[in-house]
Structures are given as C-alpha cells and as structure tokens.
C-alpha cells in the first residue's frame, strides 16, 4: 500500500454477532473494551449488512465477493460442493496467488468440510457439524481439528465431545461451559492462531482468517462471562405492529423456533449466554492482537472485524437469523489500516455488505480484483473522509418459513416483501431504528413505498422463481434455497 511492502491481513469473523452489540456502538449492557480500542483507531461501518443472513450463503458472499444473484445461494443449504458450485477466484486464493501465506483457523462451513478455498492450511472447527454427523462414512474427528485436540487435553476422555452439555446449537437454552476455560472453542481458535504465528513463513506476508463459531449458540460461555450478565438489566423487547404477518409460524416456547417468544427466565439466560460469548471473544481477540504486537507485526497488519449475520434474540418474538430485520441482517464491521489513524470518518453511514470485503482487502494489498467480483472496495471510504457511497441501496433476501423474505435498504429506509403472503413492510430506520411501525399502508408514504417497490421489482426481474409478472410482484411462487444451476450439485 502506498509504496510500502505488502501488508499482512487479519480477517476476524465471528458468527451470529448483531451489529448493535458493541459498547462502541452504544450498547447499554454488553461490554467489548478491546474491540472498542480497534473501533477507536479504525473505521466503523454503521450500516453494514449480510444480504443473505445465515451462515452458508453469507460465507459464500464473503469468500467470492459476489451478490446472491451471482453466487446463487438465496437460502441455507448444506452439502453443496463449494468449488463445483462456485468455480471462481476466492478471497484466500487471490491472496495465495499474489504470494501471501494463507491460513484459516476456525469455522469455514463449506462442503466438503476440508475444501481449502485457496488457504494453504486450515485448522478447522465448524461447530456442531450437523450435516457431517449424519454422514456415517467418515469419522467426525477427520473433519474437525478441535475435537481430537479436546480429547487429548488433561482430564478429558477418548469420547469427550463439545456436545456433552446437551445444548442445541440453534437453541436459546443457555448454561456455562462445562469444561476448563482453556478448552473452550473460542480459546482454541486463538491458541491455534498464536501457534501458527510461531510457524509461519516469515519471508511472505500473510492472510489469516480467524473465524470464531461463537456467539452462535450453544450459549455456553465460561462461567465468569455467563454470570456477569445474569443480573444485568434486560431491555424490553421491541415488538412491531406487524407481528401478525408471521402469526401462522409462531411457536412460543419452542427453544429452537425462528418465530416464537421465550419465557422471561429463558430469555434472561439466553441474553447472558449471548453477551457472555461476546465478552469472552473480546478478550480472546485482545489475546491474539497482543501476540501480534509481541511478534512486532501489528503495525504491518490490516485488521477487519465482522460477522456473517446477527441474531434476532427475541426482537419481535423471533430468535435465530435469516430474517430481514436489523437484529438478523445488520452486522458489525470495523476496518483498521496501519498508519491510517488520523483524519478518518470514525463512523460511516453508507450501506455496505459482506461481498465488499474481498475487493476491499485485495485493493488494500495492491492485488487486482477478479472480474467475477461484484462487491465494491471500501478502501476509498476508509482512507478518504469525503468519499461517496459505493451503492445507493442494498438488495437482500433469504428463503425462510417456506417463502422468500425479500428486502431493500439504504440504511435509512427499509422495504420488506414476504413472497408467500405478498405482505409489504416499510420502515423509517432514522425515526424508528427498532422497526416498530410498518408504514407500508400510510397514505403519506405511498409514493415513497412505491419507489422502493419498483426497485425490488427491478432487482427480481427475470429471476427463475418468476417473482415478477405484468410489472408487479407475484406472491406464492415456489422457492428454493439455491439457484437451479447449482441445486443439482447437492449431496444427499
């Protein structure tokens, strides 16, 4: 960058971390002091989103730099071979081809699980590995590096598993980690990454993908992290005037439901588990950044912190992700470039998305961006306080609840269309950041709503689902989580 030697790149990706859950974002309860330091010296994107907010499609966008229209993952589906479905340059592969040493530690969530996507090496832990556990032809330890490590730790048995506490990895049920803190998956990611710093090739710059499975459920942080939030104030949950739009899907009391309220005590414990994960990870990130300092690498390293999606955490009677609302779709994004610490916009309101990280990081390293990428480099925004936005608005979507939840936002307004029922929602995020009031039927908003509807029609024109007919949106169409061109690649 700017005539200097190639910078190292550290991409920290956490799983299911809401965009508002940083104390630097003004959150009233969760404390993230070390990420706050990164935010203080970096650029904070306050309208960063995951256009397809669940693990698999979001990570495809991150690794290919493509929109869902191009990569074809418009919902969640396991067992689709990544490189067959997406035969394009990847983020890690582009760095590798430019002479970087590329390393992943933690979650990949691709198939086959050991697909490297351009990484020289992967130390892998994807979490509960539901799809992998259902496949009898392979030993689980062969597709997870954390599990065999765990079984070798003092006091552990040959049958030890990270599922021993009985928690479901899509449930709001919470309890503290049942083993020594040093064996927690979040600690393991950093332990492995520090070990890699000792073994890396010092003649080459590096691209390191530090990928945490948490704060995704199971909500099982260490005891201290869980307990510090158990008695913390629990905010009243926002409940929009549009909840009847999802009445047919509601399953109150179902601990792994997408739409369904929890009882107050279960919710309080879920919050403690979720926030506890965040405080724990915050400390582990500081542990790694301190190691970078010790290796005298911090001032040579671009650091990015982000998530693949958020979690509704009870907002509007919903949990988990995949929904178009702020809790699910908005993500944290902090970019810290060495040497660029003065004269920057600390907070950027421009709408950005995960697909933008591949071109941003390649641009920052002086590496050509492949033609297959349709994300936009954010480097001009990072370095120039008067740079304009990279897009006017963002189109997001996700197949969920048997329909496609379609949405558009510019960070100030949001238009939502439920393809099953045809219901529309419109939110003024400036006046109503919690999305309490659906303005879609307000007469004084009719012209504005019409403009956003026309934008969605334009975005969906020609789609294989045939969402558009006679110039309008057509509800009730059959939907799939993947486009037809890759649907046949899925393994059973």
XYZ file of C-alpha atoms in Angstrom:
492
model
C 0.000 0.000 0.000
C 1.286 3.448 -0.948
C 4.681 2.092 -1.988
C 5.239 0.159 1.243
C 5.742 -3.574 1.458
C 2.646 -5.721 1.216
C 0.617 -5.544 4.437
C -0.454 -8.596 6.386
C -4.214 -9.055 6.562
C -6.146 -10.366 9.570
C -9.838 -11.013 8.920
C -11.679 -11.777 12.170
C -15.113 -13.258 11.537
C -17.447 -14.104 14.387
C -20.698 -15.992 13.955
C -24.149 -14.543 14.653
C -22.991 -11.257 16.244
C -25.538 -8.442 15.977
C -24.383 -5.137 14.583
C -25.525 -3.219 17.665
C -23.766 -5.449 20.200
C -20.584 -3.476 20.738
C -20.111 -0.971 23.539
C -18.529 1.297 20.898
C -21.941 1.251 19.190
C -23.542 2.491 22.402
C -24.969 -0.805 23.579
C -26.241 -0.287 27.129
C -25.256 -3.710 28.503
C -22.682 -5.695 26.543
C -19.066 -4.689 27.159
C -16.399 -5.121 24.490
C -13.477 -2.980 25.697
C -10.832 -4.427 23.380
C -12.952 -4.247 20.250
C -13.697 -0.687 21.318
C -9.970 0.055 21.021
C -9.981 -1.369 17.497
C -13.045 0.758 16.731
C -11.378 3.859 18.141
C -8.475 3.573 15.704
C -10.439 2.173 12.767
C -13.442 2.939 10.603
C -16.830 1.708 11.840
C -19.482 0.915 9.251
C -22.793 1.536 10.976
C -24.927 0.256 8.093
C -23.110 -2.992 7.303
C -25.367 -5.900 6.361
C -25.382 -9.553 5.467
C -27.527 -9.758 2.332
C -28.314 -13.438 2.964
C -28.151 -13.643 6.760
C -27.359 -17.267 7.587
C -24.003 -18.996 7.800
C -23.630 -20.741 4.430
C -24.818 -18.106 1.933
C -23.185 -15.276 3.896
C -19.825 -17.039 3.811
C -20.153 -17.674 0.090
C -20.525 -13.909 -0.375
C -17.522 -13.299 1.870
C -15.299 -15.804 0.062
C -16.305 -14.957 -3.528
C -17.102 -11.229 -3.311
C -20.381 -11.927 -5.088
C -24.010 -10.976 -4.544
C -26.589 -13.694 -4.037
C -27.875 -13.058 -7.562
C -24.480 -14.188 -8.867
C -23.470 -16.894 -6.405
C -26.954 -18.422 -6.303
C -27.252 -19.101 -2.572
C -30.517 -17.396 -1.639
C -31.090 -19.506 1.470
C -29.404 -22.093 3.656
C -28.481 -25.496 2.229
C -25.737 -27.833 3.378
C -23.771 -30.354 1.300
C -23.393 -28.250 -1.850
C -19.775 -28.634 -3.067
C -18.318 -25.152 -2.826
C -15.855 -25.278 -5.662
C -18.227 -27.028 -8.054
C -20.964 -24.524 -7.292
C -18.638 -21.504 -7.294
C -15.743 -22.066 -9.745
C -14.484 -18.511 -9.338
C -11.456 -16.928 -7.645
C -11.794 -16.862 -3.880
C -10.596 -14.373 -1.302
C -7.917 -16.703 0.072
C -6.949 -17.971 -3.384
C -6.399 -14.453 -4.657
C -4.060 -13.704 -1.754
C -2.255 -17.025 -2.243
C -1.749 -16.356 -5.948
C -0.227 -12.982 -5.048
C 2.415 -14.625 -2.877
C 0.702 -14.490 0.501
C 0.744 -17.312 3.014
C -2.924 -18.058 3.659
C -4.219 -19.648 6.832
C -7.662 -20.309 8.306
C -8.250 -21.136 11.944
C -11.809 -21.952 12.989
C -15.066 -22.080 11.082
C -15.339 -22.491 7.310
C -18.817 -24.074 6.899
C -18.217 -25.351 3.381
C -18.607 -28.731 1.738
C -16.576 -30.883 1.566
C -15.521 -29.759 5.015
C -11.820 -29.933 4.141
C -12.153 -27.857 0.960
C -9.403 -25.254 1.276
C -10.742 -22.481 -1.000
C -7.229 -21.160 -1.519
C -5.961 -21.494 2.041
C -2.550 -23.135 2.375
C -3.780 -24.772 5.560
C -6.894 -24.918 7.737
C -7.249 -25.736 11.416
C -10.937 -26.495 11.373
C -13.806 -26.247 13.815
C -17.196 -25.584 12.267
C -19.288 -26.049 15.392
C -21.822 -28.822 15.790
C -21.423 -30.145 12.224
C -24.999 -31.425 11.955
C -24.704 -32.478 8.321
C -21.301 -34.084 8.894
C -22.553 -36.039 11.904
C -25.299 -37.531 9.758
C -22.785 -38.898 7.278
C -21.675 -42.303 8.500
C -18.849 -42.876 6.013
C -16.352 -40.596 7.800
C -15.086 -40.338 11.334
C -16.087 -36.977 12.813
C -12.552 -36.340 14.048
C -11.307 -36.447 10.450
C -13.330 -33.353 9.595
C -12.812 -31.408 12.813
C -9.441 -30.466 14.306
C -10.820 -29.215 17.605
C -12.427 -32.490 18.699
C -9.263 -34.655 18.607
C -7.374 -31.804 20.315
C -10.023 -31.637 23.058
C -9.766 -35.377 23.729
C -6.017 -35.070 24.319
C -6.316 -32.372 26.973
C -5.667 -33.204 30.658
C -8.690 -34.757 32.331
C -10.507 -35.422 29.063
C -11.620 -38.838 27.834
C -11.370 -40.552 24.463
C -15.108 -39.976 23.967
C -15.163 -36.319 25.052
C -17.352 -34.117 22.866
C -18.316 -30.472 22.742
C -21.948 -31.629 22.685
C -21.689 -33.177 26.157
C -23.566 -30.300 27.804
C -26.660 -31.237 25.809
C -27.251 -27.805 24.307
C -28.685 -27.430 20.812
C -26.671 -25.194 18.516
C -29.795 -23.382 17.306
C -31.498 -23.056 20.677
C -31.802 -20.170 23.113
C -31.243 -22.563 26.051
C -28.115 -21.458 27.927
C -25.653 -22.688 30.556
C -21.954 -22.139 31.257
C -19.195 -24.120 29.525
C -18.775 -27.437 31.374
C -15.019 -27.860 30.862
C -11.885 -25.818 31.675
C -11.976 -22.401 30.002
C -8.735 -23.120 28.152
C -10.570 -25.858 26.232
C -13.417 -23.634 25.035
C -13.656 -23.438 21.207
C -13.105 -19.652 21.329
C -9.855 -20.142 23.270
C -8.802 -22.933 20.905
C -9.101 -20.678 17.855
C -6.686 -18.161 19.365
C -4.357 -20.814 20.783
C -4.023 -22.358 17.324
C -3.573 -18.977 15.656
C -0.782 -17.944 18.038
C 0.899 -21.286 17.476
C 0.701 -20.606 13.735
C 2.442 -17.245 14.207
C 5.444 -19.183 15.500
C 5.431 -21.482 12.467
C 4.534 -19.103 9.637
C 6.791 -18.309 6.701
C 8.387 -15.012 7.717
C 9.525 -14.326 4.142
C 5.940 -13.796 2.937
C 3.062 -11.564 4.014
C 0.089 -13.426 5.441
C -3.664 -13.520 5.110
C -5.139 -15.018 8.286
C -8.832 -15.814 8.608
C -9.567 -16.017 12.341
C -13.055 -17.473 12.403
C -14.971 -17.975 15.682
C -18.054 -20.212 15.873
C -19.471 -18.183 18.771
C -21.522 -16.173 19.810
C -23.682 -18.516 17.715
C -25.472 -20.952 20.028
C -24.919 -23.059 22.016
C -24.953 -20.243 24.560
C -22.204 -21.745 26.714
C -19.555 -19.127 27.547
C -17.220 -19.640 30.514
C -18.804 -19.305 33.955
C -17.434 -15.807 34.642
C -18.693 -14.477 31.313
C -22.140 -16.018 31.794
C -22.552 -14.817 35.368
C -21.553 -11.204 34.717
C -24.725 -10.735 32.645
C -27.183 -12.867 34.609
C -28.244 -9.934 36.793
C -27.754 -7.256 34.143
C -30.809 -5.225 33.095
C -32.802 -6.969 30.376
C -34.255 -4.416 27.984
C -37.885 -4.541 26.952
C -38.019 -6.356 23.636
C -39.180 -4.340 20.631
C -42.478 -5.660 19.287
C -43.574 -4.231 15.947
C -47.143 -3.529 14.936
C -46.676 -6.053 12.115
C -46.286 -9.284 14.145
C -49.483 -10.742 12.685
C -47.610 -11.048 9.372
C -45.905 -14.072 10.949
C -48.770 -15.381 13.102
C -49.028 -18.686 11.224
C -45.395 -19.519 12.004
C -45.395 -18.652 15.693
C -44.287 -21.371 18.129
C -43.972 -19.662 21.511
C -41.878 -21.621 23.978
C -40.116 -23.681 21.292
C -36.447 -23.185 22.162
C -35.219 -23.554 18.585
C -38.079 -21.808 16.780
C -37.411 -18.997 14.323
C -40.673 -17.285 15.269
C -41.705 -17.740 18.879
C -41.278 -15.960 22.197
C -39.343 -17.376 25.160
C -40.454 -17.197 28.765
C -38.743 -14.345 30.669
C -36.296 -16.549 32.583
C -35.176 -18.461 29.488
C -34.738 -15.177 27.651
C -32.713 -13.701 30.515
C -30.378 -16.702 30.476
C -30.121 -16.606 26.675
C -29.066 -12.959 26.841
C -26.457 -13.807 29.492
C -25.108 -16.589 27.304
C -25.066 -14.464 24.156
C -23.437 -11.429 25.735
C -21.125 -13.684 27.725
C -19.797 -15.155 24.482
C -19.129 -11.626 23.251
C -17.142 -10.584 26.310
C -15.204 -13.846 26.156
C -14.377 -13.436 22.460
C -13.469 -9.789 23.039
C -10.783 -10.921 25.473
C -9.554 -13.641 23.156
C -9.242 -11.166 20.282
C -7.128 -8.967 22.539
C -5.035 -12.025 23.354
C -4.278 -12.507 19.668
C -3.676 -8.822 18.948
C -1.238 -8.763 21.863
C 0.580 -11.694 20.264
C 0.776 -9.722 17.024
C 2.372 -6.907 18.991
C 4.855 -9.305 20.547
C 5.820 -10.526 17.089
C 6.139 -6.857 16.022
C 3.505 -7.426 13.340
C 0.617 -5.221 14.496
C 1.768 -2.100 12.647
C 2.122 -4.119 9.436
C -1.319 -5.740 9.599
C -4.732 -4.648 8.327
C -7.340 -5.841 10.837
C -11.010 -6.375 9.995
C -13.710 -7.446 12.450
C -17.080 -8.609 11.163
C -19.777 -11.289 11.404
C -21.667 -13.431 8.928
C -25.062 -12.313 10.322
C -26.792 -11.350 13.544
C -29.465 -12.891 15.803
C -32.974 -11.625 16.478
C -32.578 -12.515 20.197
C -36.276 -12.142 20.951
C -36.903 -8.948 18.986
C -40.433 -9.046 17.550
C -40.909 -12.500 19.065
C -38.141 -14.007 16.916
C -34.822 -15.755 17.514
C -32.020 -17.025 15.296
C -31.437 -15.470 11.857
C -32.495 -15.353 8.209
C -34.989 -12.526 8.777
C -34.636 -9.139 7.059
C -34.800 -7.164 10.304
C -31.933 -5.295 11.950
C -31.163 -7.896 14.609
C -30.633 -10.583 11.981
C -29.290 -8.735 8.933
C -27.193 -5.896 10.341
C -23.624 -6.874 11.245
C -20.593 -5.227 12.868
C -17.795 -4.085 10.566
C -14.596 -2.393 11.712
C -11.635 -1.857 9.385
C -8.298 -0.782 10.831
C -5.498 0.044 8.382
C -1.983 0.549 9.786
C -0.850 4.138 9.522
C -4.356 5.399 8.707
C -5.378 6.696 12.122
C -5.973 10.425 11.656
C -8.451 12.405 9.609
C -10.769 9.432 9.110
C -14.514 9.136 9.440
C -14.842 7.009 12.540
C -18.453 6.164 11.699
C -19.738 5.613 8.172
C -23.473 5.531 7.448
C -23.124 4.225 3.870
C -24.728 0.822 3.310
C -22.157 -1.946 2.745
C -22.217 -5.723 2.612
C -20.037 -8.809 3.171
C -19.326 -9.123 -0.570
C -17.411 -5.836 -0.293
C -14.674 -7.289 1.902
C -12.937 -9.312 -0.815
C -12.376 -6.327 -3.135
C -11.548 -4.084 -0.157
C -8.811 -6.325 1.186
C -7.342 -7.105 -2.214
C -7.370 -3.403 -3.030
C -5.625 -2.588 0.248
C -2.918 -5.152 -0.543
C -2.441 -3.881 -4.107
C -3.778 -7.115 -5.631
C -6.014 -6.962 -8.738
C -9.670 -7.695 -8.026
C -11.026 -10.577 -10.163
C -13.703 -9.762 -12.735
C -16.027 -12.276 -11.056
C -16.364 -9.990 -8.014
C -19.333 -7.632 -7.912
C -18.733 -6.278 -4.406
C -17.205 -2.820 -4.114
C -13.919 -1.825 -2.497
C -14.450 0.182 0.665
C -10.844 1.366 0.728
C -11.719 4.819 -0.671
C -14.196 5.286 2.181
C -11.632 4.062 4.707
C -8.887 6.422 3.525
C -10.855 9.431 2.284
C -13.293 11.160 4.660
C -15.239 12.710 1.769
C -15.516 9.615 -0.451
C -19.034 8.857 -1.635
C -21.032 5.661 -1.019
C -20.330 2.516 -3.023
C -24.045 1.823 -3.703
C -27.361 3.582 -3.468
C -29.089 0.713 -1.684
C -28.702 -2.993 -0.949
C -30.891 -5.902 -2.036
C -31.079 -8.739 0.482
C -33.133 -11.916 0.687
C -33.425 -15.291 2.341
C -35.625 -18.341 1.875
C -37.189 -18.967 5.274
C -40.528 -20.248 6.579
C -41.380 -21.658 3.155
C -41.081 -18.337 1.362
C -38.518 -15.765 0.289
C -38.104 -12.788 2.597
C -37.042 -10.001 0.236
C -35.726 -6.620 1.383
C -34.027 -3.435 0.300
C -32.302 -0.814 2.436
C -30.085 2.236 2.148
C -29.513 2.311 5.903
C -32.213 4.953 6.350
C -35.272 3.187 4.952
C -36.136 -0.477 4.562
C -38.682 -2.158 2.297
C -39.647 -5.788 3.002
C -41.751 -8.158 0.890
C -42.882 -11.602 2.077
C -43.164 -13.702 -1.057
C -45.537 -16.247 0.475
C -48.278 -13.853 1.522
C -47.324 -10.827 -0.562
C -47.343 -8.627 2.536
C -45.244 -5.471 2.424
C -43.461 -3.636 5.211
C -41.752 -0.261 5.156
C -39.635 1.180 7.957
C -38.134 4.592 8.534
C -34.904 3.498 10.239
C -33.903 7.065 11.062
C -37.037 7.667 13.135
C -37.726 4.041 14.026
C -34.458 2.069 14.302
C -36.219 -0.805 16.091
C -38.651 -1.303 13.177
C -41.744 -0.919 15.349
C -44.058 0.773 12.845
C -44.885 -0.625 9.442
C -45.546 2.422 7.252
C -46.361 0.482 4.079
C -50.059 1.396 4.163
C -49.669 5.002 5.333
C -51.107 7.337 2.659
C -48.395 9.941 3.191
C -45.753 7.285 2.458
C -47.421 5.791 -0.617
C -45.164 7.475 -3.162
C -42.008 6.535 -1.271
C -43.170 2.951 -0.780
C -43.950 2.750 -4.488
C -40.416 3.817 -5.357
C -38.941 1.099 -3.181
C -41.354 -1.488 -4.555
C -40.266 -0.552 -8.078
C -36.658 -1.056 -7.056
C -37.427 -4.542 -5.814
C -39.322 -5.357 -8.999
C -36.273 -4.279 -10.979
C -33.997 -6.442 -8.789
C -36.223 -9.510 -9.229
C -37.000 -9.118 -12.933
C -36.035 -12.274 -14.812
C -35.473 -14.421 -11.727
C -36.160 -18.134 -12.131
C -38.812 -18.010 -9.370
C -40.850 -15.632 -11.573
C -41.490 -13.213 -8.723
C -42.409 -10.514 -11.249
C -45.430 -10.663 -13.570
C -47.140 -7.864 -15.508
C -44.849 -5.316 -13.897
C -45.785 -6.261 -10.335
C -44.687 -8.622 -7.578
C -46.229 -12.104 -7.698
C -46.694 -13.878 -4.354
C -46.944 -17.599 -3.740
C -44.151 -18.711 -6.051
C -42.191 -21.896 -5.324
C -38.827 -21.039 -3.749
C -35.555 -22.911 -3.207
C -32.501 -22.041 -1.088
C -30.217 -22.395 -4.119
C -30.470 -21.443 -7.767
C -31.281 -24.159 -10.293
C -27.783 -24.053 -11.776
C -26.286 -25.375 -8.528
C -29.251 -27.179 -6.963
C -28.384 -30.459 -8.639
C -24.899 -30.431 -7.120
C -26.145 -31.006 -3.569
C -25.180 -34.321 -1.971
C -27.706 -36.328 -0.021
